[in-house]
Short mmCIF file of C-alpha atoms in Angstrom, two decimals:
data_model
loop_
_atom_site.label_atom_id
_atom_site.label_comp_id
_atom_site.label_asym_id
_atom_site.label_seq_id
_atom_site.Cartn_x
_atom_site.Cartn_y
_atom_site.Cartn_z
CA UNK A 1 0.00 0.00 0.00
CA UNK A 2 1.22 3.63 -0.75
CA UNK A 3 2.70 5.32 2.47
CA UNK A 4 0.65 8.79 3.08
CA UNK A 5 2.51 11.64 3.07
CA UNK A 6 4.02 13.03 5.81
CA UNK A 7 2.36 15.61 7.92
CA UNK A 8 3.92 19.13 7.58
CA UNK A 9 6.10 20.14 10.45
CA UNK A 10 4.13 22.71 12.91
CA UNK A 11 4.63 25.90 12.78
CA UNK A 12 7.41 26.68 15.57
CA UNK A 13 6.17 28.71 18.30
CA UNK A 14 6.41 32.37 18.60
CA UNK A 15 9.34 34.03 20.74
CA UNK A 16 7.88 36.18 23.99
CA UNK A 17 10.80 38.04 25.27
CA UNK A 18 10.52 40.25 28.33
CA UNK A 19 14.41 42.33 29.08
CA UNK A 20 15.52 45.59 29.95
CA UNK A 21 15.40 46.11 26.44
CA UNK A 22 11.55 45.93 26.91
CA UNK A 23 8.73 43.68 25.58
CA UNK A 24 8.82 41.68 22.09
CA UNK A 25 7.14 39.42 20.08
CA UNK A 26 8.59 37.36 17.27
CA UNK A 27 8.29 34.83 14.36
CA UNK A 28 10.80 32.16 15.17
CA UNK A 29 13.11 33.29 11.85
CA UNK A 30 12.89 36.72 13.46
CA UNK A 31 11.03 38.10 10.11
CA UNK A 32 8.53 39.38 11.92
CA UNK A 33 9.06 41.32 15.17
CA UNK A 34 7.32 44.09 17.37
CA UNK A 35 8.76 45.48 20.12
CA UNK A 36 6.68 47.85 23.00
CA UNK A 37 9.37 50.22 24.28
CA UNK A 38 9.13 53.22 26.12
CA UNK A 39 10.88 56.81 27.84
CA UNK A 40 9.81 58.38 31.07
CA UNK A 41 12.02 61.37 32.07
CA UNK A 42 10.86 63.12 35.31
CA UNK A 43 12.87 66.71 35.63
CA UNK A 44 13.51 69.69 38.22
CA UNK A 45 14.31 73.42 36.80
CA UNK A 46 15.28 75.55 39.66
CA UNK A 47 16.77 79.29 38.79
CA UNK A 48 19.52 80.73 40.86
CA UNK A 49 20.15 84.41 42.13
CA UNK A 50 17.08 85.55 40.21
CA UNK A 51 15.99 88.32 41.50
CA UNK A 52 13.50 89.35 38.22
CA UNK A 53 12.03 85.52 38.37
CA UNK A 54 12.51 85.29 34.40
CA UNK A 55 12.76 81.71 34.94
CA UNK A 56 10.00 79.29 36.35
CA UNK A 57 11.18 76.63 39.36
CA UNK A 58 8.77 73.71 38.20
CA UNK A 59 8.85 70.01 38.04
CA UNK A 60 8.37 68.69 35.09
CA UNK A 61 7.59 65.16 32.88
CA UNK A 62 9.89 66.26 30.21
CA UNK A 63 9.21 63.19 28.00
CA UNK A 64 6.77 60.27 28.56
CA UNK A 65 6.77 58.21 25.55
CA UNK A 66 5.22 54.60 24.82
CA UNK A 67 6.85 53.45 21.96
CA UNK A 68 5.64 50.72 19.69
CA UNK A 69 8.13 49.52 16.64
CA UNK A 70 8.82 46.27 15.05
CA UNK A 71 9.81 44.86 11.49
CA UNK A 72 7.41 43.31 8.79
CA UNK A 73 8.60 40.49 6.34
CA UNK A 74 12.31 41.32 7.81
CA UNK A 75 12.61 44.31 5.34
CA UNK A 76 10.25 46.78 6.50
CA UNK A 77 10.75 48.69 9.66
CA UNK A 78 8.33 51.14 11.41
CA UNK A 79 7.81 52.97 14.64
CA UNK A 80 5.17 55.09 16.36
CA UNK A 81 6.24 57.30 19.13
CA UNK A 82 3.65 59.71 20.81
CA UNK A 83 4.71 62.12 23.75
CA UNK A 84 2.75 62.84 26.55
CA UNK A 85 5.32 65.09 28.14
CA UNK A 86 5.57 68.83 29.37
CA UNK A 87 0.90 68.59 29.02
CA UNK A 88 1.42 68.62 25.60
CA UNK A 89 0.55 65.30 24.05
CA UNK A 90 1.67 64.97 20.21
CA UNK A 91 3.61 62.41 18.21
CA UNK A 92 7.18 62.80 17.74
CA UNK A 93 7.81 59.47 15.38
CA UNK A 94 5.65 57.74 12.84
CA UNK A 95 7.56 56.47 10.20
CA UNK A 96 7.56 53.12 8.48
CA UNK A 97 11.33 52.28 6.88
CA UNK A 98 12.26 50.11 4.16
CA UNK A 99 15.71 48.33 3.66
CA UNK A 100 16.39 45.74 1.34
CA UNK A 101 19.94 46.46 2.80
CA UNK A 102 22.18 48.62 5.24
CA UNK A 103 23.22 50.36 2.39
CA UNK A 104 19.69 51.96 1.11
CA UNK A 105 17.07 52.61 2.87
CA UNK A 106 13.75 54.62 1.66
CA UNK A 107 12.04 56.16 4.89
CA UNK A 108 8.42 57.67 4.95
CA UNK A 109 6.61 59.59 7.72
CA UNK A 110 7.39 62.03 10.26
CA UNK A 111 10.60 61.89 11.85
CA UNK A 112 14.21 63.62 13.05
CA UNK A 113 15.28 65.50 10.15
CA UNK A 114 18.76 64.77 9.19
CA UNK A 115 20.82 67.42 10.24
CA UNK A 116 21.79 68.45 13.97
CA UNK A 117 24.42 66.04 15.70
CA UNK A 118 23.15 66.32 18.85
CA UNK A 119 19.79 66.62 17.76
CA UNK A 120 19.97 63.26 16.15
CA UNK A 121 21.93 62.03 19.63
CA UNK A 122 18.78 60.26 21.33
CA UNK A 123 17.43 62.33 23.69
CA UNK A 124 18.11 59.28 26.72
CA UNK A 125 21.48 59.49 25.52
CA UNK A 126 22.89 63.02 25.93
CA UNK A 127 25.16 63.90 28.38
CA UNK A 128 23.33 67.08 29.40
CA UNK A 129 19.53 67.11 30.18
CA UNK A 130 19.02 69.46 27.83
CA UNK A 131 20.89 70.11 24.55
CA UNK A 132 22.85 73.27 23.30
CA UNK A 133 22.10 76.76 22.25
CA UNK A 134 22.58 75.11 18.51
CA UNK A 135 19.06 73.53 18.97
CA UNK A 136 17.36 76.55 18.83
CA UNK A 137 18.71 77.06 14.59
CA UNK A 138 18.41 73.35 14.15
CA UNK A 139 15.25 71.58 12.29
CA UNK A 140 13.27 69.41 14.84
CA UNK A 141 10.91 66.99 12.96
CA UNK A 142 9.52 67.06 9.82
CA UNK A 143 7.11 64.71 7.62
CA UNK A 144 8.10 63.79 4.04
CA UNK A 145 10.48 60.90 2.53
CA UNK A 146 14.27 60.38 3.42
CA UNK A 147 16.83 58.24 1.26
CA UNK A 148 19.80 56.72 4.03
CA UNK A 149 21.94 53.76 4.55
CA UNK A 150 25.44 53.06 5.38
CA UNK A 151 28.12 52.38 2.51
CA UNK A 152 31.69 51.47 2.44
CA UNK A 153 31.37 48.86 5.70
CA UNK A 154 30.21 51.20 7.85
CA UNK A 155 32.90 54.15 6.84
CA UNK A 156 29.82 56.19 5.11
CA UNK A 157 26.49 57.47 6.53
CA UNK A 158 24.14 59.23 4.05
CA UNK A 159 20.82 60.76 4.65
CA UNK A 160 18.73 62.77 1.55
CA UNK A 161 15.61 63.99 2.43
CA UNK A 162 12.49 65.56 0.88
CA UNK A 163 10.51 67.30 3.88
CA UNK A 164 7.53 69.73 4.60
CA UNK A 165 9.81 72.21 5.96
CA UNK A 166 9.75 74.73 9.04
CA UNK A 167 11.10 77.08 11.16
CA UNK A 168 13.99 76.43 13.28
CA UNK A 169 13.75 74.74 16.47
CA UNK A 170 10.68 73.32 16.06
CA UNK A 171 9.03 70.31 14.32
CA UNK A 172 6.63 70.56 12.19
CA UNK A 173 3.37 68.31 10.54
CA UNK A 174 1.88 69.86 8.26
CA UNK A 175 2.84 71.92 4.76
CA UNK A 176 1.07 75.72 5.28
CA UNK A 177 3.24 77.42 2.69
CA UNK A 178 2.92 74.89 -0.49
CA UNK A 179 6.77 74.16 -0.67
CA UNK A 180 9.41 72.24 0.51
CA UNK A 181 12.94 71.69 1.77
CA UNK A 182 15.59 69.23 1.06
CA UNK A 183 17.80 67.92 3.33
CA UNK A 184 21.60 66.02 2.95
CA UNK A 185 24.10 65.11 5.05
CA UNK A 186 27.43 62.89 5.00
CA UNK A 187 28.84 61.51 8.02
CA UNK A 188 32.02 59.53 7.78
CA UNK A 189 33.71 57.58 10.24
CA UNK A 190 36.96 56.52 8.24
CA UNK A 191 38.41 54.48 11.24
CA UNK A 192 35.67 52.46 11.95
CA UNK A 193 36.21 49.12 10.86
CA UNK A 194 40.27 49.11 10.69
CA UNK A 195 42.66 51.48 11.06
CA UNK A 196 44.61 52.55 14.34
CA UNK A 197 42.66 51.58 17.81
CA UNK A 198 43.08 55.54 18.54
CA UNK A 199 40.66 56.81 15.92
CA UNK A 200 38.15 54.29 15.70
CA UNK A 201 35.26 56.32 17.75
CA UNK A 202 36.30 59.43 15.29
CA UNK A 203 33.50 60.97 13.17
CA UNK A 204 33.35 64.12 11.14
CA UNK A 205 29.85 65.30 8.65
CA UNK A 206 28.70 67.75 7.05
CA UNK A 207 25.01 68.84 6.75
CA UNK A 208 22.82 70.97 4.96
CA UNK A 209 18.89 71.90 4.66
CA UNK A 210 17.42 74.55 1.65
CA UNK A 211 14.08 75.65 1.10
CA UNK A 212 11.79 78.07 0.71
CA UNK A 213 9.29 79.37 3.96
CA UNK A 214 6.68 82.34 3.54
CA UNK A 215 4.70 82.23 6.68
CA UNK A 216 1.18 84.38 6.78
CA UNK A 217 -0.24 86.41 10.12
CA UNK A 218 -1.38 82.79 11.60
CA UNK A 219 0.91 80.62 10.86
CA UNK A 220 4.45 82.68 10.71
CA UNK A 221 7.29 80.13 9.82
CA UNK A 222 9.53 81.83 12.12
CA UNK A 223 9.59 80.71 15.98
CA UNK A 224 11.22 81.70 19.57
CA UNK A 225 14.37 80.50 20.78
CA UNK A 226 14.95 79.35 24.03
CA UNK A 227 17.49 78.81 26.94
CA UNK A 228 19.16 75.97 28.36
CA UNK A 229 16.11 76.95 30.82
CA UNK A 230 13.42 76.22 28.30
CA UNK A 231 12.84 80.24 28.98
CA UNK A 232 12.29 82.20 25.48
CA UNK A 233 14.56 84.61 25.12
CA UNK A 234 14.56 85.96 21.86
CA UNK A 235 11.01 86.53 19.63
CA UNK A 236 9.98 88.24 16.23
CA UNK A 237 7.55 90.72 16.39
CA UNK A 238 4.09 90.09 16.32
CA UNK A 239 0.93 92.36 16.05
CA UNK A 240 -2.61 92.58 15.83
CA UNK A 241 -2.84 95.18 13.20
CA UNK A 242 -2.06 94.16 9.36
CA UNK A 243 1.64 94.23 8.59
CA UNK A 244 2.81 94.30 11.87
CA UNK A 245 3.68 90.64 12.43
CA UNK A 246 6.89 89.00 11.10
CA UNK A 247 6.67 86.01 8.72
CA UNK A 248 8.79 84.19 6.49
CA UNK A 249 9.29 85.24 2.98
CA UNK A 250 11.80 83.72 1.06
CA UNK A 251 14.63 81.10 1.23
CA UNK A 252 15.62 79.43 4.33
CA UNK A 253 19.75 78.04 4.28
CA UNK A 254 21.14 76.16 6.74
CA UNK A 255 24.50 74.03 6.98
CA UNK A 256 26.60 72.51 9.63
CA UNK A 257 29.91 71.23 9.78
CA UNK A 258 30.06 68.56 12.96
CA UNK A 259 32.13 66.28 14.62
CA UNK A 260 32.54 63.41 18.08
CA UNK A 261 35.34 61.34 19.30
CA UNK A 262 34.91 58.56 21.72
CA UNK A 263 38.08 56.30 22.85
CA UNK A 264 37.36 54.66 26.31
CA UNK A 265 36.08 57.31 28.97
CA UNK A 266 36.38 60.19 27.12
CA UNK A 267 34.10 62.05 24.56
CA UNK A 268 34.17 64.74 22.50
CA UNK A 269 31.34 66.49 20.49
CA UNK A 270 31.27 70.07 18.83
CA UNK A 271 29.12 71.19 16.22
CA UNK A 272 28.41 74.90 13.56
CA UNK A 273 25.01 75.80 12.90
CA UNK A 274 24.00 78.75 10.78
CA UNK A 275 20.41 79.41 9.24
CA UNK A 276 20.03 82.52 7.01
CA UNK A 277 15.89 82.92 6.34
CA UNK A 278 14.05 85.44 4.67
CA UNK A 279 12.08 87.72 6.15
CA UNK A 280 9.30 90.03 5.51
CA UNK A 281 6.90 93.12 8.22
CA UNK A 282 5.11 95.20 6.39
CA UNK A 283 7.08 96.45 3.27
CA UNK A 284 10.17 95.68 5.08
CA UNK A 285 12.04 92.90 3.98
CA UNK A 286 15.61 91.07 5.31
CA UNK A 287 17.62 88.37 4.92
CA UNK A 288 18.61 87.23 8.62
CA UNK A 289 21.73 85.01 9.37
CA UNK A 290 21.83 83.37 12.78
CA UNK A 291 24.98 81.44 14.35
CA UNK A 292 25.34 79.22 16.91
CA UNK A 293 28.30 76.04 18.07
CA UNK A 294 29.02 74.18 21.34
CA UNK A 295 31.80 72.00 22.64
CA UNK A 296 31.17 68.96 24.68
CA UNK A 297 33.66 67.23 26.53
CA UNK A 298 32.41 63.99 28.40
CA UNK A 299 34.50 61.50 30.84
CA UNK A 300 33.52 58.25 32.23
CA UNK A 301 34.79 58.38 36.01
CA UNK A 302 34.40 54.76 36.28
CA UNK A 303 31.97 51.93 35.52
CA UNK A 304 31.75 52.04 31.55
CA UNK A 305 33.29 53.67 28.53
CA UNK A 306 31.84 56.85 26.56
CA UNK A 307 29.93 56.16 23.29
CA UNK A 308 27.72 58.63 20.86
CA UNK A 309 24.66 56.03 21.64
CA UNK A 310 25.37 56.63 25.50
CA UNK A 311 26.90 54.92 28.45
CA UNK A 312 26.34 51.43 29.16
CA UNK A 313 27.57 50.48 32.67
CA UNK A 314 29.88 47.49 32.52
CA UNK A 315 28.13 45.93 35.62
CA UNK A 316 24.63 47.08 36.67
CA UNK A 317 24.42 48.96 40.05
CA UNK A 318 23.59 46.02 42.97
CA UNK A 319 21.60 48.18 45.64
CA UNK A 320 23.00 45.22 48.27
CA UNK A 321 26.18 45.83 47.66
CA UNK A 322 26.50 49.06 46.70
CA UNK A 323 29.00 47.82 43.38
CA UNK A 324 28.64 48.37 40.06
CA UNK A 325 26.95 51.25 38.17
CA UNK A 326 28.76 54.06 35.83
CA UNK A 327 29.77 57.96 36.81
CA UNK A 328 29.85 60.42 33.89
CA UNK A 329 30.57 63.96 34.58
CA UNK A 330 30.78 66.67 31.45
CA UNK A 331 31.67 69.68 30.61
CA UNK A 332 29.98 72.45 27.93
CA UNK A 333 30.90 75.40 26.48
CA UNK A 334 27.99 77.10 23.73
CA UNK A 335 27.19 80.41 22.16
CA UNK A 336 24.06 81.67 20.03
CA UNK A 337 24.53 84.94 17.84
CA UNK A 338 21.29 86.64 16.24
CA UNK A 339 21.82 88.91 13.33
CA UNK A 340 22.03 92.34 14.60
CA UNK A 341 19.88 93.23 11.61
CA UNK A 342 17.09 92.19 13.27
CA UNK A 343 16.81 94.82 15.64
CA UNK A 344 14.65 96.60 16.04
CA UNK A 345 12.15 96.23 12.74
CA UNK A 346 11.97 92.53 13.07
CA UNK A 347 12.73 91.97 16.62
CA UNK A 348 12.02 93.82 20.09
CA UNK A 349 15.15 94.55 21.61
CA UNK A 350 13.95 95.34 24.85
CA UNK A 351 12.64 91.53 24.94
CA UNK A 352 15.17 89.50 22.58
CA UNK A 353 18.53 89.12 23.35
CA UNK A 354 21.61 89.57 20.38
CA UNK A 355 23.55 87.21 21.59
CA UNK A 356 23.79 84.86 24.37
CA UNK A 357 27.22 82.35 25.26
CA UNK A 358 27.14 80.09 28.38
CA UNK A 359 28.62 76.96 30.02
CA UNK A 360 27.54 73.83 31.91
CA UNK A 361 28.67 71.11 34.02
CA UNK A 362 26.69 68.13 34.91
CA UNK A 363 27.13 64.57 36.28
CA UNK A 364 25.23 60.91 35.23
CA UNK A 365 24.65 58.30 37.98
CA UNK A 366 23.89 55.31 35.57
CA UNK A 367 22.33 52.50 37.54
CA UNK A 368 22.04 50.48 34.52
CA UNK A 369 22.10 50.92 31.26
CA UNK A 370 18.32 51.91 31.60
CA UNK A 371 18.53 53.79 34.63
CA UNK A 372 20.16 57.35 35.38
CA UNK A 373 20.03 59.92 37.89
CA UNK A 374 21.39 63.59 36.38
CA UNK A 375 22.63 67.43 37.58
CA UNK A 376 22.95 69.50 35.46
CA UNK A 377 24.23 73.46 36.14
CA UNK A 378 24.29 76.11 33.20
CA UNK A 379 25.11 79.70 33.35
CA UNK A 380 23.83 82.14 30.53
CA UNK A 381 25.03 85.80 29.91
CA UNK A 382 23.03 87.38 27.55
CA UNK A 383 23.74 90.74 25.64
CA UNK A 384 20.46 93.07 25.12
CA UNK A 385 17.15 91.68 25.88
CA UNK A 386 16.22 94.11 28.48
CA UNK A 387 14.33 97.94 28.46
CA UNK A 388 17.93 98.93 29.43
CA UNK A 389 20.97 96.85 28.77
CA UNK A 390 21.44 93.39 29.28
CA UNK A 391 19.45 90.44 30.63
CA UNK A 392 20.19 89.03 33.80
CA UNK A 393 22.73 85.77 33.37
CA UNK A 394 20.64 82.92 33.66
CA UNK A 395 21.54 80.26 36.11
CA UNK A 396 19.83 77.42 35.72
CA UNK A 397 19.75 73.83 38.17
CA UNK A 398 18.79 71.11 36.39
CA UNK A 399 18.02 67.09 37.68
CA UNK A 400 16.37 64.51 35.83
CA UNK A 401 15.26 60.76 36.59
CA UNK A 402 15.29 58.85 33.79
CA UNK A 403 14.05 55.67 32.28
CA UNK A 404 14.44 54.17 28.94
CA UNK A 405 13.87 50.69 27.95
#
């Protein structure tokens, strides 16, 4: 008698995975895979010898984020990343990613534009709880479609991206102004996979966005800027009456020459912003150049060594023992510098600074590599921004508890 075929094999069970690298599901070939992750970051802001209370003491939920991401078919990425943080719930990510390899990938959906190095520095990862003046001139989030991947084994990171475009410092969803910017940037890490030990955590890029904003009474394409403090501190005019309030009108520029080194404890990070926009009040029209850079020098104290994707402590912190755990203190120097051509038809003087230069120090307690406790200090001096002279220096006490996982 014929044999009957042999029953398929079952299906092999899913994977259930539950780490400090959070909650996953998978296929057993890993094709498909989602992942619930999440960011909770719990903050103090206390201003020091204050005497005109410009800044508010407040704690703060700087960031809450559930984050759900995963891979389809094993080529197609995605993640969705709202933020319930500082009462004002939005979502930061949405994107969906495809990658037949490493070395092109076609991203669509709202995301980090590619262009700030410390912007692009995960926000759980920085040394400092909040990042430099450069920030405030550097494109946030945007929605649109970005070409990226890594090329010559790892030696090459590209990014070209087609993007709604907005104002500095801020991220934006939607297209008001029926155009939009492009976005490129090289970063090259030539040490990487060979080369001497010494410059394998070196990195230098190069980035650039161009575009063209024109803003109307209600939605203005241009935007504050703000302190270490989260405290505005400079403004364009705005006004109820027609032609009073500043918009953009014209071509917004931006580049950025940028840099890190990591080797064991230490790390280095300094970055160039400048954005040039456009602008338009009334008949009055201006091209305005802003500047900013920073310098960040990091150093492990003991417990792990310094990386661009952030400390990971070589044994987690035993609360019985009192062993293990990683100390990172830092060290920042940053300036901002607004075109003194906008004052006073585009900004108020008596409320916007023209320039503003500063320094921090701060310290990491890393429990883990999911777990931190942070203090931050930052001093400000500002020039203008006051009905006479300068602004008072801002000095600002920062702490954070954070967890990421």
């Amino acid at each position: 008698q014929p044999q009957a075929p042999e029953a398929p094999p079952p299906p092999a069970a899913p994977l259930i995975q539950l780490s400090e690298e959070g909650f996953s599901l998978s296929s057993a070939d890993k094709a498909f895979v989602v992942k619930l992750r999440g960011q909770l970051q719990a903050d103090g802001r206390f201003f020091l010898d204050d005497p005109d209370r410009t800044g508010t003491n407040t704690f703060v939920m700087r960031r809450v984020r559930p984050m759900l991401e995963g891979t389809f078919f094993g080529f197609v990425d995605f993640r969705f990343m709202p933020d319930f943080g500082s009462a004002q719930p939005l979502v930061q990510d949405a994107w969906i990613d495809f990658h037949p390899s490493d070395k092109l990938r076609l991203r669509a959906g709202k995301f980090k534009t590619p262009f700030g190095l410390e912007l692009l520095q995960a926000a759980v990862n920085t040394p400092f709880i909040e990042r430099s003046l450069t920030v405030d001139l550097v494109p946030i989030r945007d929605v649109g479609l970005e070409l990226h991947g890594d090329v010559l084994g790892g030696r090459l990171q590209y990014s070209l991206a087609a993007l709604n475009g907005g104002a500095d410092g801020v991220s934006t969803d939607l297209n008001t102004d029926d155009s939009f910017d492009l976005a490129a940037r090289l970063f090259v890490q030539p040490f990487k996979p060979g080369g001497p030990a010494l410059l394998k955590g070196l990195g230098v890029g190069f980035a650039v966005t161009r575009g063209q904003q024109f803003g109307t009474s209600s939605s203005t394409g241009v935007s504050v800027l703000r302190s270490t403090g989260q405290e505005v501190i400079f403004s364009y005019l705005s006004g109820t009456a027609a032609g009073t309030t500043v918009t953009a009108h014209g071509e917004h520029l931006r580049f950025a020459p940028q840099g890190y080194f990591y080797k064991g404890p230490l790390g280095l990070l300094a970055e160039y912003v400048s954005s040039s926009q456009e602008v338009q009040v009334g008949d009055a029209r201006a091209r305005l150049r802003h500047h900013a850079w920073q310098a960040l020098a990091s150093w492990v104290v003991f417990g792990g060594s310094a990386a661009y994707d952030g400390v990971k402590p070589t044994t987690p912190f035993d609360p019985e023992t009192g062993q293990g755990g990683a100390l990172e203190v830092s060290v920042r120097y940053h300036a901002l510098d607004l075109d003194d051509d906008a004052f006073p038809r585009f900004a108020d003087p008596t409320k916007s600074v023209s320039a503003a230069k500063g320094f921090g120090v701060g310290a990491n307690w890393y429990f883990n590599k999911r777990v931190r406790f942070g203090a931050n200090f930052h001093r400000t001096n500002y020039e203008g921004g006051a009905p006479t002279g300068d602004r008072a220096p801002e000095n600002a006490l920062l702490i954070r508890f954070q967890v990421a996982f």
